[in-house]
GROMACS .gro file of C-alpha atoms in nm:
model
  323
    1MET     CA    1  -9.949  11.747  17.482
    2PRO     CA    2 -10.054  11.689  17.118
    3PRO     CA    3  -9.905  11.920  16.849
    4PRO     CA    4 -10.126  12.210  16.735
    5ARG     CA    5 -10.334  12.094  16.437
    6ARG     CA    6 -10.402  12.446  16.302
    7ALA     CA    7 -10.034  12.506  16.219
    8ALA     CA    8 -10.009  12.178  16.029
    9LEU     CA    9 -10.329  12.250  15.837
   10GLY     CA   10 -10.202  12.599  15.755
   11LEU     CA   11  -9.895  12.453  15.583
   12LEU     CA   12 -10.101  12.212  15.372
   13PRO     CA   13 -10.203  12.462  15.097
   14LEU     CA   14  -9.839  12.572  15.061
   15LEU     CA   15  -9.720  12.212  15.028
   16LEU     CA   16  -9.990  12.141  14.768
   17LEU     CA   17  -9.882  12.446  14.566
   18LEU     CA   18  -9.520  12.327  14.569
   19LEU     CA   19  -9.620  11.979  14.453
   20LEU     CA   20  -9.853  12.092  14.176
   21PRO     CA   21  -9.713  12.076  13.819
   22PRO     CA   22  -9.640  12.409  13.650
   23ALA     CA   23  -9.935  12.581  13.488
   24PRO     CA   24  -9.980  12.508  13.115
   25GLU     CA   25  -9.921  12.876  13.032
   26ALA     CA   26  -9.577  12.863  13.196
   27ALA     CA   27  -9.486  12.531  13.036
   28ASN     CA   28  -9.586  12.661  12.690
   29LYS     CA   29  -9.436  13.008  12.728
   30PRO     CA   30  -9.272  13.109  12.398
   31THR     CA   31  -8.894  13.142  12.383
   32PRO     CA   32  -8.732  13.478  12.303
   33CYS     CA   33  -8.668  13.350  11.949
   34GLN     CA   34  -9.031  13.249  11.903
   35ARG     CA   35  -9.150  13.589  12.027
   36CYS     CA   36  -8.909  13.766  11.791
   37ARG     CA   37  -9.010  13.551  11.496
   38GLY     CA   38  -9.378  13.611  11.577
   39LEU     CA   39  -9.325  13.988  11.575
   40VAL     CA   40  -9.138  13.971  11.243
   41ASP     CA   41  -9.413  13.755  11.089
   42LYS     CA   42  -9.674  14.013  11.190
   43PHE     CA   43  -9.457  14.295  11.054
   44ASN     CA   44  -9.418  14.115  10.721
   45GLN     CA   45  -9.795  14.058  10.709
   46GLY     CA   46  -9.844  14.430  10.774
   47MET     CA   47  -9.621  14.503  10.475
   48VAL     CA   48  -9.840  14.277  10.261
   49ASP     CA   49 -10.160  14.440  10.389
   50THR     CA   50 -10.033  14.791  10.309
   51ALA     CA   51  -9.855  14.707   9.981
   52LYS     CA   52 -10.131  14.846   9.756
   53LYS     CA   53 -10.216  15.147   9.967
   54ASN     CA   54 -10.103  15.505   9.916
   55PHE     CA   55 -10.148  15.853  10.063
   56GLY     CA   56 -10.503  15.869   9.929
   57GLY     CA   57 -10.687  16.143   9.747
   58GLY     CA   58 -10.900  16.155   9.440
   59ASN     CA   59 -10.627  16.231   9.188
   60THR     CA   60 -10.515  15.895   9.043
   61ALA     CA   61 -10.222  16.049   8.858
   62TRP     CA   62 -10.106  16.213   9.180
   63GLU     CA   63 -10.145  15.885   9.368
   64GLU     CA   64  -9.937  15.697   9.111
   65LYS     CA   65  -9.671  15.964   9.126
   66THR     CA   66  -9.648  15.955   9.507
   67LEU     CA   67  -9.697  15.577   9.552
   68SER     CA   68  -9.323  15.511   9.561
   69LYS     CA   69  -9.288  15.771   9.837
   70TYR     CA   70  -9.561  15.606  10.043
   71GLU     CA   71  -9.389  15.268  10.001
   72PHE     CA   72  -9.097  15.378  10.221
   73SER     CA   73  -9.277  15.642  10.426
   74GLU     CA   74  -9.304  15.680  10.801
   75ILE     CA   75  -9.682  15.690  10.759
   76ARG     CA   76  -9.680  15.337  10.620
   77LEU     CA   77  -9.444  15.226  10.899
   78LEU     CA   78  -9.682  15.371  11.158
   79GLU     CA   79  -9.977  15.186  11.003
   80ILE     CA   80  -9.781  14.860  11.018
   81LEU     CA   81  -9.670  14.914  11.380
   82GLU     CA   82 -10.022  15.003  11.493
   83GLY     CA   83 -10.154  14.671  11.365
   84LEU     CA   84  -9.878  14.446  11.504
   85CYS     CA   85 -10.015  14.359  11.848
   86GLU     CA   86 -10.361  14.301  11.990
   87SER     CA   87 -10.432  14.523  12.289
   88SER     CA   88 -10.458  14.213  12.511
   89ASP     CA   89 -10.122  14.067  12.395
   90PHE     CA   90  -9.899  14.196  12.675
   91GLU     CA   91  -9.576  14.026  12.562
   92CYS     CA   92  -9.612  14.145  12.202
   93ASN     CA   93  -9.674  14.505  12.313
   94GLN     CA   94  -9.388  14.487  12.562
   95MET     CA   95  -9.145  14.368  12.295
   96LEU     CA   96  -9.268  14.622  12.041
   97GLU     CA   97  -9.221  14.906  12.291
   98ALA     CA   98  -8.867  14.788  12.369
   99GLN     CA   99  -8.763  14.734  12.006
  100GLU     CA  100  -8.960  15.000  11.817
  101GLU     CA  101  -8.644  15.208  11.751
  102HIS     CA  102  -8.472  14.906  11.592
  103LEU     CA  103  -8.768  14.850  11.361
  104GLU     CA  104  -8.775  15.218  11.265
  105ALA     CA  105  -8.401  15.214  11.191
  106TRP     CA  106  -8.437  14.908  10.969
  107TRP     CA  107  -8.736  15.057  10.785
  108LEU     CA  108  -8.585  15.400  10.723
  109GLN     CA  109  -8.213  15.321  10.681
  110LEU     CA  110  -8.126  14.950  10.654
  111LYS     CA  111  -8.408  14.787  10.460
  112ASN     CA  112  -8.227  14.789  10.126
  113GLU     CA  113  -7.901  14.658  10.272
  114TYR     CA  114  -8.071  14.391  10.485
  115PRO     CA  115  -8.396  14.292  10.309
  116ASP     CA  116  -8.451  13.993  10.541
  117LEU     CA  117  -8.597  14.150  10.857
  118PHE     CA  118  -8.580  13.822  11.053
  119GLU     CA  119  -8.208  13.777  10.988
  120TRP     CA  120  -8.121  14.138  11.068
  121PHE     CA  121  -8.354  14.180  11.368
  122CYS     CA  122  -8.370  13.838  11.541
  123VAL     CA  123  -8.034  13.685  11.441
  124LYS     CA  124  -7.784  13.970  11.405
  125THR     CA  125  -7.929  14.247  11.623
  126LEU     CA  126  -8.111  14.085  11.916
  127LYS     CA  127  -7.915  13.756  11.882
  128VAL     CA  128  -8.208  13.546  12.006
  129CYS     CA  129  -8.234  13.321  11.697
  130CYS     CA  130  -8.007  13.147  11.448
  131LEU     CA  131  -8.055  13.095  11.077
  132PRO     CA  132  -8.210  12.761  10.974
  133GLY     CA  133  -7.960  12.476  10.990
  134THR     CA  134  -7.760  12.632  11.273
  135TYR     CA  135  -7.794  12.617  11.651
  136GLY     CA  136  -7.661  12.727  11.989
  137PRO     CA  137  -7.512  13.050  12.130
  138ASP     CA  138  -7.269  13.083  11.836
  139CYS     CA  139  -7.508  12.958  11.562
  140LEU     CA  140  -7.290  12.662  11.464
  141GLU     CA  141  -7.387  12.435  11.173
  142CYS     CA  142  -7.604  12.136  11.257
  143GLN     CA  143  -7.478  11.781  11.201
  144GLY     CA  144  -7.468  11.721  10.826
  145GLY     CA  145  -7.438  12.094  10.745
  146SER     CA  146  -7.680  12.383  10.742
  147GLN     CA  147  -7.819  12.310  10.394
  148ARG     CA  148  -7.939  11.955  10.477
  149PRO     CA  149  -7.916  11.903  10.854
  150CYS     CA  150  -7.925  11.536  10.955
  151SER     CA  151  -7.917  11.439  10.585
  152GLY     CA  152  -8.272  11.567  10.558
  153ASN     CA  153  -8.389  11.262  10.756
  154GLY     CA  154  -8.410  11.405  11.104
  155HIS     CA  155  -8.439  11.713  11.323
  156CYS     CA  156  -8.137  11.908  11.446
  157ASN     CA  157  -8.159  11.975  11.820
  158GLY     CA  158  -8.184  12.353  11.859
  159ASP     CA  159  -8.219  12.423  11.486
  160GLY     CA  160  -8.276  12.795  11.432
  161SER     CA  161  -8.241  12.884  11.800
  162ARG     CA  162  -7.965  12.978  12.042
  163GLN     CA  163  -8.026  12.650  12.224
  164GLY     CA  164  -7.962  12.277  12.174
  165ASP     CA  165  -7.651  12.074  12.095
  166GLY     CA  166  -7.693  12.020  11.720
  167SER     CA  167  -7.743  11.644  11.751
  168CYS     CA  168  -7.985  11.465  11.521
  169ARG     CA  169  -8.318  11.312  11.619
  170CYS     CA  170  -8.383  11.078  11.328
  171HIS     CA  171  -8.716  11.021  11.156
  172ALA     CA  172  -8.870  10.673  11.154
  173GLY     CA  173  -8.657  10.424  10.961
  174TYR     CA  174  -8.329  10.615  10.997
  175GLN     CA  175  -8.041  10.591  11.241
  176GLY     CA  176  -7.681  10.702  11.290
  177PRO     CA  177  -7.529  11.038  11.390
  178LEU     CA  178  -7.630  11.189  11.052
  179CYS     CA  179  -7.953  10.986  11.006
  180ALA     CA  180  -7.804  10.838  10.687
  181GLU     CA  181  -7.833  10.469  10.782
  182CYS     CA  182  -8.143  10.248  10.765
  183MET     CA  183  -8.286  10.082  11.076
  184ASP     CA  184  -8.385   9.713  11.087
  185GLY     CA  185  -8.709   9.674  10.894
  186TYR     CA  186  -8.600   9.927  10.628
  187PHE     CA  187  -8.375   9.910  10.323
  188SER     CA  188  -8.178  10.172  10.131
  189SER     CA  189  -8.385  10.259   9.822
  190LEU     CA  190  -8.160  10.548   9.716
  191ARG     CA  191  -7.820  10.664   9.831
  192ASN     CA  192  -7.572  10.909   9.683
  193GLU     CA  193  -7.333  11.178   9.807
  194THR     CA  194  -7.611  11.409   9.920
  195HIS     CA  195  -7.924  11.197   9.974
  196SER     CA  196  -8.019  10.879  10.157
  197PHE     CA  197  -8.368  10.729  10.146
  198CYS     CA  198  -8.488  10.429  10.348
  199THR     CA  199  -8.805  10.236  10.261
  200ALA     CA  200  -8.995   9.992  10.484
  201CYS     CA  201  -8.939   9.619  10.428
  202ASP     CA  202  -9.223   9.374  10.383
  203GLU     CA  203  -9.386   9.295  10.719
  204SER     CA  204  -9.238   8.943  10.705
  205CYS     CA  205  -8.879   9.073  10.707
  206LYS     CA  206  -8.669   9.172  11.005
  207THR     CA  207  -8.396   9.291  10.766
  208CYS     CA  208  -8.415   9.312  10.388
  209SER     CA  209  -8.261   9.436  10.068
  210GLY     CA  210  -8.588   9.513   9.884
  211PRO     CA  211  -8.963   9.559   9.926
  212THR     CA  212  -9.102   9.200   9.892
  213ASN     CA  213  -9.103   8.892  10.117
  214ARG     CA  214  -8.842   8.741   9.880
  215ASP     CA  215  -8.598   9.020   9.964
  216CYS     CA  216  -8.573   8.930  10.332
  217SER     CA  217  -8.224   8.880  10.473
  218GLU     CA  218  -8.384   8.760  10.797
  219CYS     CA  219  -8.746   8.670  10.871
  220GLU     CA  220  -8.944   8.852  11.139
  221VAL     CA  221  -9.061   8.657  11.444
  222GLY     CA  222  -9.365   8.446  11.350
  223TRP     CA  223  -9.245   8.401  10.991
  224VAL     CA  224  -9.025   8.126  10.842
  225LEU     CA  225  -8.817   8.097  10.527
  226GLU     CA  226  -8.976   7.869  10.268
  227GLU     CA  227  -8.865   7.855   9.904
  228ASP     CA  228  -8.659   8.175   9.938
  229ALA     CA  229  -8.949   8.373  10.087
  230CYS     CA  230  -9.062   8.451  10.440
  231VAL     CA  231  -9.410   8.308  10.498
  232ASP     CA  232  -9.645   8.332  10.794
  233VAL     CA  233  -9.638   8.051  11.049
  234ASP     CA  234  -9.991   7.931  11.127
  235GLU     CA  235  -9.955   7.865  11.499
  236CYS     CA  236 -10.322   7.768  11.519
  237ALA     CA  237 -10.255   7.466  11.297
  238ALA     CA  238  -9.980   7.332  11.523
  239GLU     CA  239 -10.007   6.980  11.669
  240THR     CA  240 -10.038   7.130  12.013
  241PRO     CA  241 -10.275   7.429  11.984
  242PRO     CA  242 -10.151   7.738  12.170
  243CYS     CA  243 -10.497   7.818  12.310
  244SER     CA  244 -10.705   7.642  12.576
  245ALA     CA  245 -11.011   7.429  12.500
  246ALA     CA  246 -11.239   7.718  12.600
  247GLN     CA  247 -11.075   7.949  12.345
  248PHE     CA  248 -11.048   7.956  11.969
  249CYS     CA  249 -10.720   8.040  11.796
  250LYS     CA  250 -10.712   8.318  11.538
  251ASN     CA  251 -10.409   8.343  11.310
  252VAL     CA  252 -10.280   8.697  11.250
  253ASN     CA  253  -9.989   8.789  11.025
  254GLY     CA  254  -9.680   8.675  11.211
  255SER     CA  255  -9.870   8.592  11.528
  256TYR     CA  256 -10.198   8.462  11.673
  257THR     CA  257 -10.460   8.552  11.929
  258CYS     CA  258 -10.660   8.334  12.168
  259GLU     CA  259 -11.018   8.455  12.188
  260ASP     CA  260 -11.281   8.335  12.432
  261VAL     CA  261 -11.548   8.101  12.297
  262ASP     CA  262 -11.895   8.238  12.370
  263GLU     CA  263 -12.073   7.913  12.454
  264CYS     CA  264 -12.401   8.099  12.492
  265SER     CA  265 -12.403   8.199  12.124
  266LEU     CA  266 -12.337   7.852  11.983
  267ALA     CA  267 -12.601   7.676  11.774
  268GLU     CA  268 -12.614   7.394  12.026
  269LYS     CA  269 -12.751   7.542  12.347
  270ALA     CA  270 -12.523   7.528  12.647
  271CYS     CA  271 -12.806   7.573  12.897
  272VAL     CA  272 -13.078   7.316  12.825
  273ARG     CA  273 -13.339   7.374  13.095
  274LYS     CA  274 -13.654   7.557  12.991
  275ASN     CA  275 -13.650   7.936  13.054
  276GLU     CA  276 -13.287   7.920  13.163
  277ASN     CA  277 -13.052   8.212  13.091
  278CYS     CA  278 -12.694   8.157  12.971
  279TYR     CA  279 -12.416   8.396  13.073
  280ASN     CA  280 -12.073   8.377  12.909
  281THR     CA  281 -11.769   8.404  13.137
  282PRO     CA  282 -11.397   8.401  13.047
  283GLY     CA  283 -11.318   8.041  12.961
  284SER     CA  284 -11.662   7.910  13.064
  285TYR     CA  285 -12.031   7.995  13.112
  286VAL     CA  286 -12.303   7.980  13.379
  287CYS     CA  287 -12.671   7.880  13.358
  288VAL     CA  288 -12.907   8.079  13.583
  289CYS     CA  289 -13.284   8.099  13.625
  290PRO     CA  290 -13.434   8.448  13.576
  291ASP     CA  291 -13.525   8.651  13.884
  292GLY     CA  292 -13.845   8.521  14.045
  293PHE     CA  293 -13.824   8.182  13.874
  294GLU     CA  294 -13.780   7.872  14.082
  295GLU     CA  295 -13.520   7.607  14.019
  296ALA     CA  296 -13.644   7.269  13.907
  297GLU     CA  297 -13.457   6.969  13.773
  298ASP     CA  298 -13.546   7.024  13.408
  299ALA     CA  299 -13.679   7.383  13.399
  300CYS     CA  300 -13.689   7.729  13.551
  301VAL     CA  301 -14.048   7.754  13.671
  302PRO     CA  302 -14.235   8.088  13.661
  303PRO     CA  303 -14.389   8.195  13.995
  304ALA     CA  304 -14.754   8.133  13.888
  305GLU     CA  305 -14.677   7.782  13.759
  306ALA     CA  306 -14.481   7.704  14.071
  307GLU     CA  307 -14.785   7.787  14.292
  308VAL     CA  308 -15.017   7.572  14.077
  309THR     CA  309 -14.774   7.286  14.087
  310GLU     CA  310 -14.757   7.301  14.466
  311GLU     CA  311 -15.141   7.307  14.493
  312GLU     CA  312 -15.189   7.011  14.256
  313SER     CA  313 -14.918   6.790  14.405
  314PRO     CA  314 -15.062   6.496  14.608
  315THR     CA  315 -15.017   6.517  14.980
  316GLN     CA  316 -14.879   6.232  15.183
  317PRO     CA  317 -15.145   6.033  15.371
  318PRO     CA  318 -15.135   6.068  15.748
  319ALA     CA  319 -14.940   5.802  15.928
  320HIS     CA  320 -15.146   5.527  16.090
  321GLU     CA  321 -15.088   5.458  16.454
  322ASP     CA  322 -15.037   5.099  16.551
  323LEU     CA  323 -15.338   4.968  16.733
   0.00000   0.00000   0.00000
């Protein structure tokens, strides 16, 4: 008895859902630190937007007198909080609802003591972020120190978050645990106790001590040392050409390319019969009569001419029977 097909088909959608990659929204979901920083950024922008406002009224002298009171007032705080989150931003509103008391406490009591809202709110209070140059659950210093992580030549893994291991991911041209060493193809153009700069060698150098082809310590592949300088090898001029007879060799700095010869575009026609079409193919070409034309030894004959030719051609005389 064959197995029931409906049950197997019923499981198929479930299997497909399990195999599908996570939705982009889930993959790009902000971290707690990013959400906290976003809220702080909006709060700071709200402070900028309300900086020149006051309680209102038509009496300018009164407004100037009470402006300092408005600056630290609950009314101004309320205006800032009301503009923090869009109504459709669920996560922002959820976080604001959960942390509104913290923000009020900072505004009314702690603002002077802790002027940096991000440090007080996200780093010290909620403990979801670290200060720049530090990483991980305990906000340890990145490799190379918090002032210039990775010697300023790389990115500290987990920098500013409660994640990562503090290791360095070096920028192009740099290597080493602190990103202070130059990779092959780069040379040290400046180095002191605090800074290290690497600059690209000339394209002819694999390793070098300066920027020109005369500063090469070792030539790159496709280049040779001549008169204390790395010069390009013209492979196309070699005794034995690197390309086939149906290709032409094109020298490129440090290398070469073999490109197909288009016989159909040459000055000397490749297809010599009248009306014949030439089609280029890799390493060769083909000669073909157009559709409707008939093949002849020295031409492609149009249909009308072919009929006339057949009509005008002499017929063979009938064979005579032996008497």
